Amino acid sequence: MRVLGVDPGLTRCGIGVVEGVAGRPLTMLGVGVVRTPANAELGHRLVAVEQGIEQWLDEHRPQYVAVERVFSQHNVRTVMGTAQASAVAILCASRRGIPVALHTPSEVKAAVTGSGRADKAQVGAMVTRLLRLAEPPRPADAADALALAICHVWRAPAQNRLQQAVALHASKAPRTPKAPKAPTAPKGRTT
């Protein structure tokens, strides 16, 4: 399975590609950051993020895209920029028919480090170890993108089995018959 992880952001959008299957050593195929100038117009920044993500999709042809789920923070401007960059990543993948998965930061941290409260240094250290890298990817946004991809490689098989079980259960569930309609008087007659 080849997964492109996206740690969304307007100034720095982390991108990382991981290949492998759960239970086996994983391979990093690429890591980087799409950068936009903070003083540029919003529309130009979003186009730059789109172009950067499209280049990664063209080069690596992932089967899945994993994007960090936007969560509420105290700084509304940061949340808005993150949400906008996240939407661009989802749009780019969906336009190509690539399935998109959203993972919360705590899900990613728990999957990679064992603790949903791990700090960025712990995530970077575990990404380095799991992918057998010489040093942690810099900046932290790049390491976070790889962590998202790792999380998805490890979680997707279980999520798929759960979805299949739910669908199978729903297809075998007895259907509730519709209640019979109450008899009505013939039209045109009054009593």
PDB file of C-alpha atoms in Angstrom:
ATOM      1  CA  MET A   1       0.000   0.000   0.000  1.00  0.00           C
ATOM      2  CA  ARG A   2       1.332   3.420  -0.943  1.00  0.00           C
ATOM      3  CA  VAL A   3       0.040   6.354   1.123  1.00  0.00           C
ATOM      4  CA  LEU A   4       0.661  10.068   0.732  1.00  0.00           C
ATOM      5  CA  GLY A   5       0.339  11.782   4.111  1.00  0.00           C
ATOM      6  CA  VAL A   6      -0.548  15.470   4.256  1.00  0.00           C
ATOM      7  CA  ASP A   7      -0.003  17.634   7.332  1.00  0.00           C
ATOM      8  CA  PRO A   8      -2.038  20.627   6.117  1.00  0.00           C
ATOM      9  CA  GLY A   9      -0.926  24.195   6.557  1.00  0.00           C
ATOM     10  CA  LEU A  10      -0.809  27.355   4.477  1.00  0.00           C
ATOM     11  CA  THR A  11       2.745  28.404   5.296  1.00  0.00           C
ATOM     12  CA  ARG A  12       4.151  24.858   5.498  1.00  0.00           C
ATOM     13  CA  CYS A  13       2.168  21.885   4.210  1.00  0.00           C
ATOM     14  CA  GLY A  14       4.026  18.685   5.122  1.00  0.00           C
ATOM     15  CA  ILE A  15       3.998  15.882   2.543  1.00  0.00           C
ATOM     16  CA  GLY A  16       5.311  12.348   2.998  1.00  0.00           C
ATOM     17  CA  VAL A  17       4.943   9.109   1.055  1.00  0.00           C
ATOM     18  CA  VAL A  18       5.219   5.711   2.723  1.00  0.00           C
ATOM     19  CA  GLU A  19       4.885   2.271   1.197  1.00  0.00           C
ATOM     20  CA  GLY A  20       4.318  -1.058   2.931  1.00  0.00           C
ATOM     21  CA  VAL A  21       1.799  -3.192   4.775  1.00  0.00           C
ATOM     22  CA  ALA A  22       0.887  -3.528   8.434  1.00  0.00           C
ATOM     23  CA  GLY A  23       3.226  -5.818  10.327  1.00  0.00           C
ATOM     24  CA  ARG A  24       6.160  -5.399   7.917  1.00  0.00           C
ATOM     25  CA  PRO A  25       8.917  -2.780   7.698  1.00  0.00           C
ATOM     26  CA  LEU A  26       7.778   0.365   5.915  1.00  0.00           C
ATOM     27  CA  THR A  27       9.667   2.372   3.300  1.00  0.00           C
ATOM     28  CA  MET A  28       9.739   6.133   2.916  1.00  0.00           C
ATOM     29  CA  LEU A  29       9.505   7.082  -0.748  1.00  0.00           C
ATOM     30  CA  GLY A  30       9.646  10.845  -0.297  1.00  0.00           C
ATOM     31  CA  VAL A  31       9.196  13.651   2.186  1.00  0.00           C
ATOM     32  CA  GLY A  32       9.014  17.408   1.876  1.00  0.00           C
ATOM     33  CA  VAL A  33       7.116  20.584   2.510  1.00  0.00           C
ATOM     34  CA  VAL A  34       5.056  22.791   0.215  1.00  0.00           C
ATOM     35  CA  ARG A  35       5.767  26.370   1.331  1.00  0.00           C
ATOM     36  CA  THR A  36       3.875  29.567   0.632  1.00  0.00           C
ATOM     37  CA  PRO A  37       4.822  33.126   1.637  1.00  0.00           C
ATOM     38  CA  ALA A  38       2.777  34.402   4.572  1.00  0.00           C
ATOM     39  CA  ASN A  39       2.341  37.806   2.914  1.00  0.00           C
ATOM     40  CA  ALA A  40       0.868  36.431  -0.359  1.00  0.00           C
ATOM     41  CA  GLU A  41      -2.850  36.627  -1.127  1.00  0.00           C
ATOM     42  CA  LEU A  42      -4.893  33.692   0.136  1.00  0.00           C
ATOM     43  CA  GLY A  43      -5.933  32.577  -3.341  1.00  0.00           C
ATOM     44  CA  HIS A  44      -2.319  32.487  -4.547  1.00  0.00           C
ATOM     45  CA  ARG A  45      -1.289  30.498  -1.474  1.00  0.00           C
ATOM     46  CA  LEU A  46      -4.039  27.922  -2.033  1.00  0.00           C
ATOM     47  CA  VAL A  47      -3.051  27.558  -5.690  1.00  0.00           C
ATOM     48  CA  ALA A  48       0.576  27.012  -4.634  1.00  0.00           C
ATOM     49  CA  VAL A  49      -0.505  24.309  -2.161  1.00  0.00           C
ATOM     50  CA  GLU A  50      -2.611  22.680  -4.874  1.00  0.00           C
ATOM     51  CA  GLN A  51       0.251  22.718  -7.375  1.00  0.00           C
ATOM     52  CA  GLY A  52       2.631  21.241  -4.818  1.00  0.00           C
ATOM     53  CA  ILE A  53       0.245  18.428  -3.877  1.00  0.00           C
ATOM     54  CA  GLU A  54      -0.495  17.706  -7.539  1.00  0.00           C
ATOM     55  CA  GLN A  55       3.254  17.327  -8.210  1.00  0.00           C
ATOM     56  CA  TRP A  56       3.541  14.813  -5.369  1.00  0.00           C
ATOM     57  CA  LEU A  57       0.503  12.901  -6.638  1.00  0.00           C
ATOM     58  CA  ASP A  58       1.953  12.825 -10.171  1.00  0.00           C
ATOM     59  CA  GLU A  59       5.377  11.674  -9.002  1.00  0.00           C
ATOM     60  CA  HIS A  60       4.383   9.047  -6.415  1.00  0.00           C
ATOM     61  CA  ARG A  61       0.933   7.840  -7.559  1.00  0.00           C
ATOM     62  CA  PRO A  62      -0.360   6.886  -4.103  1.00  0.00           C
ATOM     63  CA  GLN A  63      -3.251   4.498  -3.583  1.00  0.00           C
ATOM     64  CA  TYR A  64      -4.500   6.480  -0.580  1.00  0.00           C
ATOM     65  CA  VAL A  65      -4.154   9.980   0.810  1.00  0.00           C
ATOM     66  CA  ALA A  66      -4.177  10.488   4.591  1.00  0.00           C
ATOM     67  CA  VAL A  67      -4.874  14.011   5.812  1.00  0.00           C
ATOM     68  CA  GLU A  68      -4.765  15.323   9.352  1.00  0.00           C
ATOM     69  CA  ARG A  69      -8.305  16.009  10.556  1.00  0.00           C
ATOM     70  CA  VAL A  70      -8.637  19.671  11.494  1.00  0.00           C
ATOM     71  CA  PHE A  71      -9.444  20.191  15.149  1.00  0.00           C
ATOM     72  CA  SER A  72     -10.381  23.279  17.096  1.00  0.00           C
ATOM     73  CA  GLN A  73      -7.546  25.387  18.409  1.00  0.00           C
ATOM     74  CA  HIS A  74      -7.496  28.671  20.220  1.00  0.00           C
ATOM     75  CA  ASN A  75      -6.079  30.567  17.239  1.00  0.00           C
ATOM     76  CA  VAL A  76      -8.903  30.870  14.687  1.00  0.00           C
ATOM     77  CA  ARG A  77      -6.562  32.158  11.937  1.00  0.00           C
ATOM     78  CA  THR A  78      -4.413  29.025  12.255  1.00  0.00           C
ATOM     79  CA  VAL A  79      -7.471  26.758  12.174  1.00  0.00           C
ATOM     80  CA  MET A  80      -8.813  28.482   9.064  1.00  0.00           C
ATOM     81  CA  GLY A  81      -5.528  28.156   7.167  1.00  0.00           C
ATOM     82  CA  THR A  82      -5.189  24.513   8.186  1.00  0.00           C
ATOM     83  CA  ALA A  83      -8.768  23.774   7.135  1.00  0.00           C
ATOM     84  CA  GLN A  84      -8.290  25.494   3.779  1.00  0.00           C
ATOM     85  CA  ALA A  85      -5.073  23.575   3.026  1.00  0.00           C
ATOM     86  CA  SER A  86      -6.780  20.356   4.160  1.00  0.00           C
ATOM     87  CA  ALA A  87      -9.640  20.981   1.735  1.00  0.00           C
ATOM     88  CA  VAL A  88      -7.158  21.505  -1.109  1.00  0.00           C
ATOM     89  CA  ALA A  89      -5.494  18.136  -0.340  1.00  0.00           C
ATOM     90  CA  ILE A  90      -8.857  16.364  -0.190  1.00  0.00           C
ATOM     91  CA  LEU A  91      -9.928  17.994  -3.463  1.00  0.00           C
ATOM     92  CA  CYS A  92      -6.710  17.027  -5.285  1.00  0.00           C
ATOM     93  CA  ALA A  93      -7.029  13.385  -4.227  1.00  0.00           C
ATOM     94  CA  SER A  94     -10.772  13.170  -4.858  1.00  0.00           C
ATOM     95  CA  ARG A  95     -10.406  14.695  -8.327  1.00  0.00           C
ATOM     96  CA  ARG A  96      -8.190  11.693  -9.169  1.00  0.00           C
ATOM     97  CA  GLY A  97     -10.447   9.151  -7.493  1.00  0.00           C
ATOM     98  CA  ILE A  98      -7.917   8.446  -4.719  1.00  0.00           C
ATOM     99  CA  PRO A  99      -9.562   7.490  -1.404  1.00  0.00           C
ATOM    100  CA  VAL A 100      -8.948   9.996   1.388  1.00  0.00           C
ATOM    101  CA  ALA A 101      -8.754   9.151   5.086  1.00  0.00           C
ATOM    102  CA  LEU A 102      -8.807  11.718   7.873  1.00  0.00           C
ATOM    103  CA  HIS A 103      -6.931  10.984  11.094  1.00  0.00           C
ATOM    104  CA  THR A 104      -6.900  13.119  14.226  1.00  0.00           C
ATOM    105  CA  PRO A 105      -3.565  14.217  15.668  1.00  0.00           C
ATOM    106  CA  SER A 106      -4.094  12.014  18.738  1.00  0.00           C
ATOM    107  CA  GLU A 107      -4.851   8.958  16.527  1.00  0.00           C
ATOM    108  CA  VAL A 108      -1.624   9.535  14.615  1.00  0.00           C
ATOM    109  CA  LYS A 109       0.438  10.054  17.771  1.00  0.00           C
ATOM    110  CA  ALA A 110      -1.037   6.936  19.389  1.00  0.00           C
ATOM    111  CA  ALA A 111      -0.410   4.830  16.281  1.00  0.00           C
ATOM    112  CA  VAL A 112       3.205   5.938  15.901  1.00  0.00           C
ATOM    113  CA  THR A 113       4.364   6.420  19.510  1.00  0.00           C
ATOM    114  CA  GLY A 114       1.832   4.508  21.617  1.00  0.00           C
ATOM    115  CA  SER A 115       0.607   7.713  23.274  1.00  0.00           C
ATOM    116  CA  GLY A 116      -1.995  10.140  21.947  1.00  0.00           C
ATOM    117  CA  ARG A 117      -0.270  12.899  23.920  1.00  0.00           C
ATOM    118  CA  ALA A 118       3.210  12.522  22.442  1.00  0.00           C
ATOM    119  CA  ASP A 119       5.048  15.709  21.547  1.00  0.00           C
ATOM    120  CA  LYS A 120       6.545  16.558  18.148  1.00  0.00           C
ATOM    121  CA  ALA A 121      10.009  15.366  19.177  1.00  0.00           C
ATOM    122  CA  GLN A 122       8.641  11.935  20.143  1.00  0.00           C
ATOM    123  CA  VAL A 123       6.734  11.654  16.852  1.00  0.00           C
ATOM    124  CA  GLY A 124       9.843  12.637  14.888  1.00  0.00           C
ATOM    125  CA  ALA A 125      11.986  10.117  16.789  1.00  0.00           C
ATOM    126  CA  MET A 126       9.541   7.262  16.168  1.00  0.00           C
ATOM    127  CA  VAL A 127       9.108   8.149  12.482  1.00  0.00           C
ATOM    128  CA  THR A 128      12.908   8.074  12.186  1.00  0.00           C
ATOM    129  CA  ARG A 129      13.077   4.669  13.861  1.00  0.00           C
ATOM    130  CA  LEU A 130      10.103   3.117  12.026  1.00  0.00           C
ATOM    131  CA  LEU A 131      11.348   4.207   8.603  1.00  0.00           C
ATOM    132  CA  ARG A 132      15.004   3.463   9.447  1.00  0.00           C
ATOM    133  CA  LEU A 133      16.128   7.026   8.636  1.00  0.00           C
ATOM    134  CA  ALA A 134      19.509   8.515   9.563  1.00  0.00           C
ATOM    135  CA  GLU A 135      17.850  11.569  11.160  1.00  0.00           C
ATOM    136  CA  PRO A 136      14.371  12.958  11.813  1.00  0.00           C
ATOM    137  CA  PRO A 137      12.766  14.707   8.817  1.00  0.00           C
ATOM    138  CA  ARG A 138      12.812  18.498   9.111  1.00  0.00           C
ATOM    139  CA  PRO A 139      10.750  20.551   9.640  1.00  0.00           C
ATOM    140  CA  ALA A 140       8.334  18.807  12.019  1.00  0.00           C
ATOM    141  CA  ASP A 141       5.541  19.193   9.421  1.00  0.00           C
ATOM    142  CA  ALA A 142       7.386  16.723   7.186  1.00  0.00           C
ATOM    143  CA  ALA A 143       7.728  14.188  10.032  1.00  0.00           C
ATOM    144  CA  ASP A 144       4.037  14.656  10.847  1.00  0.00           C
ATOM    145  CA  ALA A 145       3.093  13.914   7.221  1.00  0.00           C
ATOM    146  CA  LEU A 146       5.081  10.669   7.353  1.00  0.00           C
ATOM    147  CA  ALA A 147       3.415   9.806  10.681  1.00  0.00           C
ATOM    148  CA  LEU A 148       0.006  10.280   9.017  1.00  0.00           C
ATOM    149  CA  ALA A 149       0.972   7.913   6.216  1.00  0.00           C
ATOM    150  CA  ILE A 150       2.309   5.325   8.697  1.00  0.00           C
ATOM    151  CA  CYS A 151      -0.882   5.601  10.754  1.00  0.00           C
ATOM    152  CA  HIS A 152      -2.989   4.944   7.693  1.00  0.00           C
ATOM    153  CA  VAL A 153      -0.939   1.940   6.547  1.00  0.00           C
ATOM    154  CA  TRP A 154      -1.381   0.406   9.992  1.00  0.00           C
ATOM    155  CA  ARG A 155      -5.041   1.345  10.566  1.00  0.00           C
ATOM    156  CA  ALA A 156      -6.572   0.905   7.105  1.00  0.00           C
ATOM    157  CA  PRO A 157      -6.744  -2.929   7.119  1.00  0.00           C
ATOM    158  CA  ALA A 158      -8.635  -2.980  10.426  1.00  0.00           C
ATOM    159  CA  GLN A 159     -10.918  -0.136   9.334  1.00  0.00           C
ATOM    160  CA  ASN A 160     -11.671  -1.943   6.052  1.00  0.00           C
ATOM    161  CA  ARG A 161     -12.539  -5.173   7.895  1.00  0.00           C
ATOM    162  CA  LEU A 162     -14.863  -3.261  10.222  1.00  0.00           C
ATOM    163  CA  GLN A 163     -16.587  -1.547   7.296  1.00  0.00           C
ATOM    164  CA  GLN A 164     -17.008  -4.893   5.505  1.00  0.00           C
ATOM    165  CA  ALA A 165     -18.452  -6.502   8.665  1.00  0.00           C
ATOM    166  CA  VAL A 166     -20.937  -3.665   9.112  1.00  0.00           C
ATOM    167  CA  ALA A 167     -21.977  -3.882   5.446  1.00  0.00           C
ATOM    168  CA  LEU A 168     -22.359  -7.675   5.679  1.00  0.00           C
ATOM    169  CA  HIS A 169     -24.410  -7.376   8.852  1.00  0.00           C
ATOM    170  CA  ALA A 170     -26.631  -4.722   7.271  1.00  0.00           C
ATOM    171  CA  SER A 171     -27.222  -6.884   4.193  1.00  0.00           C
ATOM    172  CA  LYS A 172     -28.268  -9.897   6.323  1.00  0.00           C
ATOM    173  CA  ALA A 173     -30.447  -7.987   8.759  1.00  0.00           C
ATOM    174  CA  PRO A 174     -34.136  -8.792   8.425  1.00  0.00           C
ATOM    175  CA  ARG A 175     -36.004  -6.021   6.780  1.00  0.00           C
ATOM    176  CA  THR A 176     -38.868  -4.554   8.705  1.00  0.00           C
ATOM    177  CA  PRO A 177     -42.018  -4.957   6.635  1.00  0.00           C
ATOM    178  CA  LYS A 178     -43.920  -1.816   5.910  1.00  0.00           C
ATOM    179  CA  ALA A 179     -47.085  -1.398   7.931  1.00  0.00           C
ATOM    180  CA  PRO A 180     -50.220  -2.128   5.914  1.00  0.00           C
ATOM    181  CA  LYS A 181     -52.112   0.922   4.826  1.00  0.00           C
ATOM    182  CA  ALA A 182     -55.348   1.624   6.624  1.00  0.00           C
ATOM    183  CA  PRO A 183     -58.411   0.994   4.466  1.00  0.00           C
ATOM    184  CA  THR A 184     -59.873   4.128   2.999  1.00  0.00           C
ATOM    185  CA  ALA A 185     -63.363   4.829   1.873  1.00  0.00           C
ATOM    186  CA  PRO A 186     -63.919   4.764  -1.877  1.00  0.00           C
ATOM    187  CA  LYS A 187     -63.553   8.157  -3.483  1.00  0.00           C
ATOM    188  CA  GLY A 188     -66.640  10.100  -4.197  1.00  0.00           C
ATOM    189  CA  ARG A 189     -68.757   8.475  -1.454  1.00  0.00           C
ATOM    190  CA  THR A 190     -69.774  10.232   1.677  1.00  0.00           C
ATOM    191  CA  THR A 191     -71.549   8.749   4.633  1.00  0.00           C
TER     192      THR A 191
END
